Amino acid sequence: MNIKLAYDRDGLDVTLPLNGEHLEIVEPKFVPGLEDSPAALRQALKTPVAGPPLRDAVGPDDTVGIIFSDITRPCPNHLILPAILDTLDNVPNERITLFNALGTHRPNTPDELRGMLGDDPRGGGKIADVYRIGNNNAFDRSTQVLIGTSARGNEIRVNRAFMECDFKLLTGFIEPHFFAGFSGGGKAIMPGMAAEDTILSNHGADNIDNLNSTFGVTTGNPIWEEIHEAAAMANPSYLINVALNADKEITGVFAGNWMEAYLAGTEFVKEHAMVAVDDAFDIVITSNSGYPLDLNLYQAVKGMEAAAKIIRPGGTILIVASCWDGIPDHGLFGKLLMESESPAAVLEQIRTPGWSAQDQWSVHVQVLIQERAEIQVYSDNLSDEQIRGCHLTPCRDIEANVRAMLEKYGSDARICVLPEGPQTIPYVP
């Protein structure tokens, strides 16, 4: 049986030694892309879900701060930002700052920004060359300001320059998130524009261990709830979020009052991305949704967690991820794993009271999965040594590895394929 998995830019064609008898392919309910996305974006800003049209909401002398997603996200900034800038044609360029919501991720290069942000609708060339861009630096306390303390005692520090803007506009795209419920919404502010210690507390061990910290759950999810508590402290003026299909086409636009528009978007996404299956599986083959999300192993934990929602104890997850950015070299994800003797050892360290480190959250999710399943990794850009160093099993021949799994679990083994990875969130009711 031939199946195409999302992998890098072009996908990966895989031949599986199966006749389909015990195989289930789970994909998001396909929603066609909007016929004219630029027009739909502009119309949403004129007729929002709640609140006034964008142009009416901005005062004539306001300074405007617009948050956009970094390169790790497939957010169509190149469509969203031109729609906003065109709508705000009454605001001069010098009163607009674009903020890159890096969280603790690496800064994006000038060339990446030119490609990500698209063309200036006012005729000035590339947006990245025309407008002032502020990159969030989570590690420099001097660039942050304390805006409050959350109900659980987390000091909320966010980017000072953004907070000084009169009009604060959030952008992003909405999909189920492996521990924050959904992406989009207040995540633009926290973790996007937050300080490292604020992020570390929100993504801490107690919160990750909470069973409600998972895909599609908001009520009772301590991470989602604190993110939006923090976002409310920042007092966003407006939001525009989009939903995407497997082809990265815009399927829905949600604009206006930041929380009302966002919640409308999460309901739309939940309806199409969450897919029920009858029972758990012995083998789950998944992707990490292809480019750009499968850029490194740190991000690939999202695909692992999507598969983990339906894996039987003792089962095997095989994930394909390009990892053109490596483990990566930046951040502490690889270091935390490689300096530990085993997944159990790193989990013990993460759960030590008072201990915290950048990227511990993705390490935490990975090792929790490994308590109940083996994880195999297929990647053209990681060596066997790198994969084993992260306590994972290398895969160089998918067909051969699946044959070995069938020998292990028997000819009646239940197998699931998630071609689009975490764009589909399967669950057992």
PDB file of N, CA and C in Angstrom, residues 96-186:
ATOM      1  N   ILE A  96       3.917  52.246  13.060  1.00  0.00           N
ATOM      2  CA  ILE A  96       3.615  50.807  13.095  1.00  0.00           C
ATOM      3  C   ILE A  96       4.890  50.022  13.409  1.00  0.00           C
ATOM      4  N   THR A  97       4.805  49.100  14.360  1.00  0.00           N
ATOM      5  CA  THR A  97       5.899  48.174  14.652  1.00  0.00           C
ATOM      6  C   THR A  97       5.373  46.750  14.562  1.00  0.00           C
ATOM      7  N   LEU A  98       6.104  45.907  13.867  1.00  0.00           N
ATOM      8  CA  LEU A  98       5.777  44.486  13.760  1.00  0.00           C
ATOM      9  C   LEU A  98       6.626  43.721  14.770  1.00  0.00           C
ATOM     10  N   PHE A  99       5.990  42.886  15.572  1.00  0.00           N
ATOM     11  CA  PHE A  99       6.698  42.153  16.631  1.00  0.00           C
ATOM     12  C   PHE A  99       6.712  40.661  16.321  1.00  0.00           C
ATOM     13  N   ASN A 100       7.913  40.079  16.286  1.00  0.00           N
ATOM     14  CA  ASN A 100       8.093  38.664  16.018  1.00  0.00           C
ATOM     15  C   ASN A 100       7.950  37.890  17.324  1.00  0.00           C
ATOM     16  N   ALA A 101       6.905  37.078  17.426  1.00  0.00           N
ATOM     17  CA  ALA A 101       6.588  36.360  18.665  1.00  0.00           C
ATOM     18  C   ALA A 101       7.465  35.113  18.794  1.00  0.00           C
ATOM     19  N   LEU A 102       8.719  35.331  19.148  1.00  0.00           N
ATOM     20  CA  LEU A 102       9.695  34.246  19.181  1.00  0.00           C
ATOM     21  C   LEU A 102       9.562  33.347  20.406  1.00  0.00           C
ATOM     22  N   GLY A 103       8.944  33.843  21.481  1.00  0.00           N
ATOM     23  CA  GLY A 103       9.015  33.064  22.714  1.00  0.00           C
ATOM     24  C   GLY A 103      10.478  32.836  23.062  1.00  0.00           C
ATOM     25  N   THR A 104      10.872  31.569  23.230  1.00  0.00           N
ATOM     26  CA  THR A 104      12.285  31.247  23.465  1.00  0.00           C
ATOM     27  C   THR A 104      12.961  30.692  22.213  1.00  0.00           C
ATOM     28  N   HIS A 105      12.315  30.824  21.041  1.00  0.00           N
ATOM     29  CA  HIS A 105      12.912  30.324  19.796  1.00  0.00           C
ATOM     30  C   HIS A 105      14.036  31.247  19.324  1.00  0.00           C
ATOM     31  N   ARG A 106      14.792  30.774  18.360  1.00  0.00           N
ATOM     32  CA  ARG A 106      15.884  31.569  17.805  1.00  0.00           C
ATOM     33  C   ARG A 106      15.334  32.722  16.976  1.00  0.00           C
ATOM     34  N   PRO A 107      16.095  33.825  16.865  1.00  0.00           N
ATOM     35  CA  PRO A 107      15.674  34.899  15.960  1.00  0.00           C
ATOM     36  C   PRO A 107      15.640  34.418  14.511  1.00  0.00           C
ATOM     37  N   ASN A 108      14.795  35.029  13.711  1.00  0.00           N
ATOM     38  CA  ASN A 108      14.737  34.703  12.289  1.00  0.00           C
ATOM     39  C   ASN A 108      15.692  35.600  11.516  1.00  0.00           C
ATOM     40  N   THR A 109      16.268  35.060  10.449  1.00  0.00           N
ATOM     41  CA  THR A 109      17.235  35.809   9.661  1.00  0.00           C
ATOM     42  C   THR A 109      16.520  36.851   8.802  1.00  0.00           C
ATOM     43  N   PRO A 110      17.241  37.864   8.330  1.00  0.00           N
ATOM     44  CA  PRO A 110      16.615  38.852   7.436  1.00  0.00           C
ATOM     45  C   PRO A 110      15.965  38.222   6.210  1.00  0.00           C
ATOM     46  N   ASP A 111      16.637  37.232   5.615  1.00  0.00           N
ATOM     47  CA  ASP A 111      16.053  36.574   4.443  1.00  0.00           C
ATOM     48  C   ASP A 111      14.779  35.817   4.815  1.00  0.00           C
ATOM     49  N   GLU A 112      14.780  35.161   5.983  1.00  0.00           N
ATOM     50  CA  GLU A 112      13.570  34.468   6.424  1.00  0.00           C
ATOM     51  C   GLU A 112      12.427  35.455   6.605  1.00  0.00           C
ATOM     52  N   LEU A 113      12.719  36.587   7.210  1.00  0.00           N
ATOM     53  CA  LEU A 113      11.674  37.592   7.437  1.00  0.00           C
ATOM     54  C   LEU A 113      11.121  38.134   6.125  1.00  0.00           C
ATOM     55  N   ARG A 114      12.003  38.369   5.152  1.00  0.00           N
ATOM     56  CA  ARG A 114      11.518  38.860   3.849  1.00  0.00           C
ATOM     57  C   ARG A 114      10.563  37.855   3.216  1.00  0.00           C
ATOM     58  N   GLY A 115      10.905  36.578   3.314  1.00  0.00           N
ATOM     59  CA  GLY A 115      10.040  35.560   2.739  1.00  0.00           C
ATOM     60  C   GLY A 115       8.749  35.363   3.512  1.00  0.00           C
ATOM     61  N   MET A 116       8.828  35.481   4.836  1.00  0.00           N
ATOM     62  CA  MET A 116       7.668  35.229   5.700  1.00  0.00           C
ATOM     63  C   MET A 116       6.603  36.311   5.616  1.00  0.00           C
ATOM     64  N   LEU A 117       7.038  37.561   5.511  1.00  0.00           N
ATOM     65  CA  LEU A 117       6.115  38.674   5.729  1.00  0.00           C
ATOM     66  C   LEU A 117       5.488  39.224   4.464  1.00  0.00           C
ATOM     67  N   GLY A 118       6.049  38.903   3.302  1.00  0.00           N
ATOM     68  CA  GLY A 118       5.414  39.287   2.056  1.00  0.00           C
ATOM     69  C   GLY A 118       5.681  40.725   1.632  1.00  0.00           C
ATOM     70  N   ASP A 119       4.833  41.198   0.733  1.00  0.00           N
ATOM     71  CA  ASP A 119       5.029  42.507   0.099  1.00  0.00           C
ATOM     72  C   ASP A 119       4.166  43.581   0.752  1.00  0.00           C
ATOM     73  N   ASP A 120       4.730  44.771   0.813  1.00  0.00           N
ATOM     74  CA  ASP A 120       4.026  45.911   1.393  1.00  0.00           C
ATOM     75  C   ASP A 120       2.914  46.361   0.449  1.00  0.00           C
ATOM     76  N   PRO A 121       1.648  46.338   0.871  1.00  0.00           N
ATOM     77  CA  PRO A 121       0.550  46.747  -0.016  1.00  0.00           C
ATOM     78  C   PRO A 121       0.592  48.233  -0.335  1.00  0.00           C
ATOM     79  N   ARG A 122       1.423  48.975   0.391  1.00  0.00           N
ATOM     80  CA  ARG A 122       1.536  50.408   0.128  1.00  0.00           C
ATOM     81  C   ARG A 122       2.612  50.710  -0.914  1.00  0.00           C
ATOM     82  N   GLY A 123       3.178  49.635  -1.484  1.00  0.00           N
ATOM     83  CA  GLY A 123       4.111  49.818  -2.588  1.00  0.00           C
ATOM     84  C   GLY A 123       5.544  50.082  -2.198  1.00  0.00           C
ATOM     85  N   GLY A 124       5.929  49.736  -0.993  1.00  0.00           N
ATOM     86  CA  GLY A 124       7.277  50.040  -0.526  1.00  0.00           C
ATOM     87  C   GLY A 124       8.273  48.922  -0.666  1.00  0.00           C
ATOM     88  N   GLY A 125       7.912  47.806  -1.299  1.00  0.00           N
ATOM     89  CA  GLY A 125       8.808  46.662  -1.405  1.00  0.00           C
ATOM     90  C   GLY A 125       8.428  45.587  -0.407  1.00  0.00           C
ATOM     91  N   LYS A 126       9.421  44.905   0.137  1.00  0.00           N
ATOM     92  CA  LYS A 126       9.164  43.857   1.116  1.00  0.00           C
ATOM     93  C   LYS A 126       8.817  44.475   2.472  1.00  0.00           C
ATOM     94  N   ILE A 127       7.795  43.910   3.113  1.00  0.00           N
ATOM     95  CA  ILE A 127       7.375  44.425   4.415  1.00  0.00           C
ATOM     96  C   ILE A 127       8.547  44.460   5.390  1.00  0.00           C
ATOM     97  N   ALA A 128       9.376  43.409   5.371  1.00  0.00           N
ATOM     98  CA  ALA A 128      10.498  43.325   6.310  1.00  0.00           C
ATOM     99  C   ALA A 128      11.517  44.439   6.100  1.00  0.00           C
ATOM    100  N   ASP A 129      11.548  45.032   4.903  1.00  0.00           N
ATOM    101  CA  ASP A 129      12.497  46.107   4.613  1.00  0.00           C
ATOM    102  C   ASP A 129      11.917  47.493   4.872  1.00  0.00           C
ATOM    103  N   VAL A 130      10.603  47.563   5.091  1.00  0.00           N
ATOM    104  CA  VAL A 130       9.930  48.859   5.188  1.00  0.00           C
ATOM    105  C   VAL A 130       9.580  49.227   6.626  1.00  0.00           C
ATOM    106  N   TYR A 131       9.123  48.230   7.395  1.00  0.00           N
ATOM    107  CA  TYR A 131       8.582  48.523   8.723  1.00  0.00           C
ATOM    108  C   TYR A 131       9.576  48.144   9.822  1.00  0.00           C
ATOM    109  N   ARG A 132       9.451  48.804  10.939  1.00  0.00           N
ATOM    110  CA  ARG A 132      10.262  48.482  12.108  1.00  0.00           C
ATOM    111  C   ARG A 132       9.825  47.118  12.644  1.00  0.00           C
ATOM    112  N   ILE A 133      10.794  46.243  12.912  1.00  0.00           N
ATOM    113  CA  ILE A 133      10.505  44.901  13.424  1.00  0.00           C
ATOM    114  C   ILE A 133      11.169  44.730  14.783  1.00  0.00           C
ATOM    115  N   GLY A 134      10.388  44.313  15.752  1.00  0.00           N
ATOM    116  CA  GLY A 134      10.908  44.016  17.082  1.00  0.00           C
ATOM    117  C   GLY A 134      10.884  42.523  17.325  1.00  0.00           C
ATOM    118  N   ASN A 135      12.039  41.951  17.633  1.00  0.00           N
ATOM    119  CA  ASN A 135      12.131  40.530  17.942  1.00  0.00           C
ATOM    120  C   ASN A 135      12.059  40.333  19.455  1.00  0.00           C
ATOM    121  N   ASN A 136      11.097  39.554  19.927  1.00  0.00           N
ATOM    122  CA  ASN A 136      11.043  39.323  21.364  1.00  0.00           C
ATOM    123  C   ASN A 136      12.309  38.626  21.834  1.00  0.00           C
ATOM    124  N   ASN A 137      12.902  39.134  22.901  1.00  0.00           N
ATOM    125  CA  ASN A 137      14.075  38.506  23.513  1.00  0.00           C
ATOM    126  C   ASN A 137      13.686  38.076  24.921  1.00  0.00           C
ATOM    127  N   ALA A 138      13.304  36.822  25.028  1.00  0.00           N
ATOM    128  CA  ALA A 138      12.823  36.306  26.309  1.00  0.00           C
ATOM    129  C   ALA A 138      13.915  36.280  27.375  1.00  0.00           C
ATOM    130  N   PHE A 139      15.181  36.376  26.937  1.00  0.00           N
ATOM    131  CA  PHE A 139      16.306  36.188  27.852  1.00  0.00           C
ATOM    132  C   PHE A 139      16.891  37.500  28.376  1.00  0.00           C
ATOM    133  N   ASP A 140      16.359  38.620  27.928  1.00  0.00           N
ATOM    134  CA  ASP A 140      16.870  39.931  28.343  1.00  0.00           C
ATOM    135  C   ASP A 140      15.808  40.630  29.185  1.00  0.00           C
ATOM    136  N   ARG A 141      15.985  40.574  30.502  1.00  0.00           N
ATOM    137  CA  ARG A 141      14.991  41.131  31.415  1.00  0.00           C
ATOM    138  C   ARG A 141      14.782  42.628  31.183  1.00  0.00           C
ATOM    139  N   SER A 142      15.814  43.320  30.692  1.00  0.00           N
ATOM    140  CA  SER A 142      15.684  44.768  30.496  1.00  0.00           C
ATOM    141  C   SER A 142      14.668  45.114  29.419  1.00  0.00           C
ATOM    142  N   THR A 143      14.340  44.158  28.545  1.00  0.00           N
ATOM    143  CA  THR A 143      13.366  44.415  27.473  1.00  0.00           C
ATOM    144  C   THR A 143      11.945  44.045  27.878  1.00  0.00           C
ATOM    145  N   GLN A 144      11.769  43.554  29.118  1.00  0.00           N
ATOM    146  CA  GLN A 144      10.470  43.082  29.571  1.00  0.00           C
ATOM    147  C   GLN A 144       9.913  43.993  30.653  1.00  0.00           C
ATOM    148  N   VAL A 145       8.602  43.914  30.846  1.00  0.00           N
ATOM    149  CA  VAL A 145       7.950  44.689  31.896  1.00  0.00           C
ATOM    150  C   VAL A 145       6.961  43.784  32.621  1.00  0.00           C
ATOM    151  N   LEU A 146       6.876  43.918  33.933  1.00  0.00           N
ATOM    152  CA  LEU A 146       5.936  43.149  34.734  1.00  0.00           C
ATOM    153  C   LEU A 146       4.546  43.764  34.595  1.00  0.00           C
ATOM    154  N   ILE A 147       3.569  42.962  34.163  1.00  0.00           N
ATOM    155  CA  ILE A 147       2.210  43.491  33.977  1.00  0.00           C
ATOM    156  C   ILE A 147       1.209  42.888  34.958  1.00  0.00           C
ATOM    157  N   GLY A 148       1.657  41.953  35.790  1.00  0.00           N
ATOM    158  CA  GLY A 148       0.749  41.370  36.770  1.00  0.00           C
ATOM    159  C   GLY A 148       1.238  40.017  37.245  1.00  0.00           C
ATOM    160  N   THR A 149       0.467  39.429  38.142  1.00  0.00           N
ATOM    161  CA  THR A 149       0.758  38.094  38.668  1.00  0.00           C
ATOM    162  C   THR A 149      -0.470  37.227  38.471  1.00  0.00           C
ATOM    163  N   SER A 150      -0.279  36.032  37.937  1.00  0.00           N
ATOM    164  CA  SER A 150      -1.405  35.154  37.633  1.00  0.00           C
ATOM    165  C   SER A 150      -1.983  34.565  38.911  1.00  0.00           C
ATOM    166  N   ALA A 151      -3.128  33.923  38.786  1.00  0.00           N
ATOM    167  CA  ALA A 151      -3.803  33.321  39.935  1.00  0.00           C
ATOM    168  C   ALA A 151      -2.938  32.257  40.597  1.00  0.00           C
ATOM    169  N   ARG A 152      -2.081  31.600  39.820  1.00  0.00           N
ATOM    170  CA  ARG A 152      -1.212  30.581  40.407  1.00  0.00           C
ATOM    171  C   ARG A 152       0.144  31.133  40.812  1.00  0.00           C
ATOM    172  N   GLY A 153       0.293  32.478  40.788  1.00  0.00           N
ATOM    173  CA  GLY A 153       1.498  33.103  41.318  1.00  0.00           C
ATOM    174  C   GLY A 153       2.617  33.332  40.323  1.00  0.00           C
ATOM    175  N   ASN A 154       2.348  33.169  39.043  1.00  0.00           N
ATOM    176  CA  ASN A 154       3.369  33.387  38.018  1.00  0.00           C
ATOM    177  C   ASN A 154       3.465  34.883  37.703  1.00  0.00           C
ATOM    178  N   GLU A 155       4.663  35.453  37.829  1.00  0.00           N
ATOM    179  CA  GLU A 155       4.861  36.853  37.443  1.00  0.00           C
ATOM    180  C   GLU A 155       4.849  36.951  35.922  1.00  0.00           C
ATOM    181  N   ILE A 156       3.940  37.741  35.392  1.00  0.00           N
ATOM    182  CA  ILE A 156       3.766  37.857  33.950  1.00  0.00           C
ATOM    183  C   ILE A 156       4.598  39.033  33.443  1.00  0.00           C
ATOM    184  N   ARG A 157       5.686  38.717  32.787  1.00  0.00           N
ATOM    185  CA  ARG A 157       6.558  39.734  32.187  1.00  0.00           C
ATOM    186  C   ARG A 157       6.507  39.579  30.676  1.00  0.00           C
ATOM    187  N   VAL A 158       6.244  40.672  29.982  1.00  0.00           N
ATOM    188  CA  VAL A 158       6.147  40.636  28.527  1.00  0.00           C
ATOM    189  C   VAL A 158       6.955  41.784  27.927  1.00  0.00           C
ATOM    190  N   ASN A 159       7.043  41.764  26.616  1.00  0.00           N
ATOM    191  CA  ASN A 159       7.860  42.726  25.889  1.00  0.00           C
ATOM    192  C   ASN A 159       7.435  44.170  26.163  1.00  0.00           C
ATOM    193  N   ARG A 160       8.377  44.968  26.643  1.00  0.00           N
ATOM    194  CA  ARG A 160       8.086  46.344  27.030  1.00  0.00           C
ATOM    195  C   ARG A 160       7.648  47.191  25.839  1.00  0.00           C
ATOM    196  N   ALA A 161       8.355  47.064  24.714  1.00  0.00           N
ATOM    197  CA  ALA A 161       8.043  47.894  23.547  1.00  0.00           C
ATOM    198  C   ALA A 161       6.634  47.619  23.040  1.00  0.00           C
ATOM    199  N   PHE A 162       6.217  46.353  23.069  1.00  0.00           N
ATOM    200  CA  PHE A 162       4.855  46.039  22.650  1.00  0.00           C
ATOM    201  C   PHE A 162       3.842  46.663  23.595  1.00  0.00           C
ATOM    202  N   MET A 163       4.105  46.575  24.883  1.00  0.00           N
ATOM    203  CA  MET A 163       3.167  47.131  25.868  1.00  0.00           C
ATOM    204  C   MET A 163       3.053  48.653  25.751  1.00  0.00           C
ATOM    205  N   GLU A 164       4.070  49.293  25.216  1.00  0.00           N
ATOM    206  CA  GLU A 164       4.027  50.750  25.075  1.00  0.00           C
ATOM    207  C   GLU A 164       3.210  51.203  23.865  1.00  0.00           C
ATOM    208  N   CYS A 165       2.804  50.264  23.019  1.00  0.00           N
ATOM    209  CA  CYS A 165       1.980  50.620  21.856  1.00  0.00           C
ATOM    210  C   CYS A 165       0.551  50.948  22.315  1.00  0.00           C
ATOM    211  N   ASP A 166      -0.051  51.917  21.639  1.00  0.00           N
ATOM    212  CA  ASP A 166      -1.424  52.300  21.971  1.00  0.00           C
ATOM    213  C   ASP A 166      -2.430  51.233  21.528  1.00  0.00           C
ATOM    214  N   PHE A 167      -2.181  50.661  20.362  1.00  0.00           N
ATOM    215  CA  PHE A 167      -3.113  49.686  19.784  1.00  0.00           C
ATOM    216  C   PHE A 167      -2.349  48.384  19.573  1.00  0.00           C
ATOM    217  N   LYS A 168      -2.816  47.301  20.204  1.00  0.00           N
ATOM    218  CA  LYS A 168      -2.106  46.024  20.209  1.00  0.00           C
ATOM    219  C   LYS A 168      -2.915  44.997  19.428  1.00  0.00           C
ATOM    220  N   LEU A 169      -2.365  44.529  18.340  1.00  0.00           N
ATOM    221  CA  LEU A 169      -3.079  43.630  17.432  1.00  0.00           C
ATOM    222  C   LEU A 169      -2.377  42.273  17.402  1.00  0.00           C
ATOM    223  N   LEU A 170      -3.131  41.220  17.655  1.00  0.00           N
ATOM    224  CA  LEU A 170      -2.601  39.860  17.657  1.00  0.00           C
ATOM    225  C   LEU A 170      -2.960  39.161  16.342  1.00  0.00           C
ATOM    226  N   THR A 171      -2.010  38.454  15.775  1.00  0.00           N
ATOM    227  CA  THR A 171      -2.299  37.599  14.625  1.00  0.00           C
ATOM    228  C   THR A 171      -1.867  36.178  14.967  1.00  0.00           C
ATOM    229  N   GLY A 172      -2.229  35.239  14.106  1.00  0.00           N
ATOM    230  CA  GLY A 172      -1.825  33.854  14.328  1.00  0.00           C
ATOM    231  C   GLY A 172      -2.748  32.900  13.613  1.00  0.00           C
ATOM    232  N   PHE A 173      -2.467  31.606  13.784  1.00  0.00           N
ATOM    233  CA  PHE A 173      -3.380  30.612  13.231  1.00  0.00           C
ATOM    234  C   PHE A 173      -3.728  29.614  14.323  1.00  0.00           C
ATOM    235  N   ILE A 174      -4.884  29.014  14.177  1.00  0.00           N
ATOM    236  CA  ILE A 174      -5.437  28.153  15.222  1.00  0.00           C
ATOM    237  C   ILE A 174      -5.378  26.699  14.775  1.00  0.00           C
ATOM    238  N   GLU A 175      -4.774  25.872  15.636  1.00  0.00           N
ATOM    239  CA  GLU A 175      -4.792  24.430  15.472  1.00  0.00           C
ATOM    240  C   GLU A 175      -4.729  23.819  16.869  1.00  0.00           C
ATOM    241  N   PRO A 176      -5.137  22.572  17.038  1.00  0.00           N
ATOM    242  CA  PRO A 176      -4.986  21.945  18.344  1.00  0.00           C
ATOM    243  C   PRO A 176      -3.506  21.925  18.746  1.00  0.00           C
ATOM    244  N   HIS A 177      -3.233  22.225  20.012  1.00  0.00           N
ATOM    245  CA  HIS A 177      -1.853  22.297  20.516  1.00  0.00           C
ATOM    246  C   HIS A 177      -1.631  21.191  21.540  1.00  0.00           C
ATOM    247  N   PHE A 178      -0.445  20.602  21.517  1.00  0.00           N
ATOM    248  CA  PHE A 178      -0.216  19.378  22.279  1.00  0.00           C
ATOM    249  C   PHE A 178      -0.246  19.542  23.787  1.00  0.00           C
ATOM    250  N   PHE A 179      -0.126  20.747  24.322  1.00  0.00           N
ATOM    251  CA  PHE A 179      -0.377  20.921  25.755  1.00  0.00           C
ATOM    252  C   PHE A 179      -1.133  22.199  26.086  1.00  0.00           C
ATOM    253  N   ALA A 180      -1.230  23.125  25.140  1.00  0.00           N
ATOM    254  CA  ALA A 180      -1.924  24.392  25.404  1.00  0.00           C
ATOM    255  C   ALA A 180      -3.348  24.416  24.869  1.00  0.00           C
ATOM    256  N   GLY A 181      -3.880  23.257  24.487  1.00  0.00           N
ATOM    257  CA  GLY A 181      -5.260  23.194  23.995  1.00  0.00           C
ATOM    258  C   GLY A 181      -5.375  23.562  22.535  1.00  0.00           C
ATOM    259  N   PHE A 182      -5.128  24.851  22.236  1.00  0.00           N
ATOM    260  CA  PHE A 182      -5.124  25.353  20.865  1.00  0.00           C
ATOM    261  C   PHE A 182      -4.027  26.400  20.738  1.00  0.00           C
ATOM    262  N   SER A 183      -3.485  26.502  19.554  1.00  0.00           N
ATOM    263  CA  SER A 183      -2.590  27.619  19.247  1.00  0.00           C
ATOM    264  C   SER A 183      -3.444  28.846  18.934  1.00  0.00           C
ATOM    265  N   GLY A 184      -2.792  29.944  18.600  1.00  0.00           N
ATOM    266  CA  GLY A 184      -3.506  31.175  18.306  1.00  0.00           C
ATOM    267  C   GLY A 184      -3.912  31.905  19.577  1.00  0.00           C
ATOM    268  N   GLY A 185      -4.764  32.902  19.431  1.00  0.00           N
ATOM    269  CA  GLY A 185      -5.269  33.644  20.582  1.00  0.00           C
ATOM    270  C   GLY A 185      -4.169  34.275  21.401  1.00  0.00           C
ATOM    271  N   GLY A 186      -4.251  34.089  22.715  1.00  0.00           N
ATOM    272  CA  GLY A 186      -3.312  34.703  23.642  1.00  0.00           C
ATOM    273  C   GLY A 186      -1.906  34.168  23.579  1.00  0.00           C
TER     274      GLY A 186
END
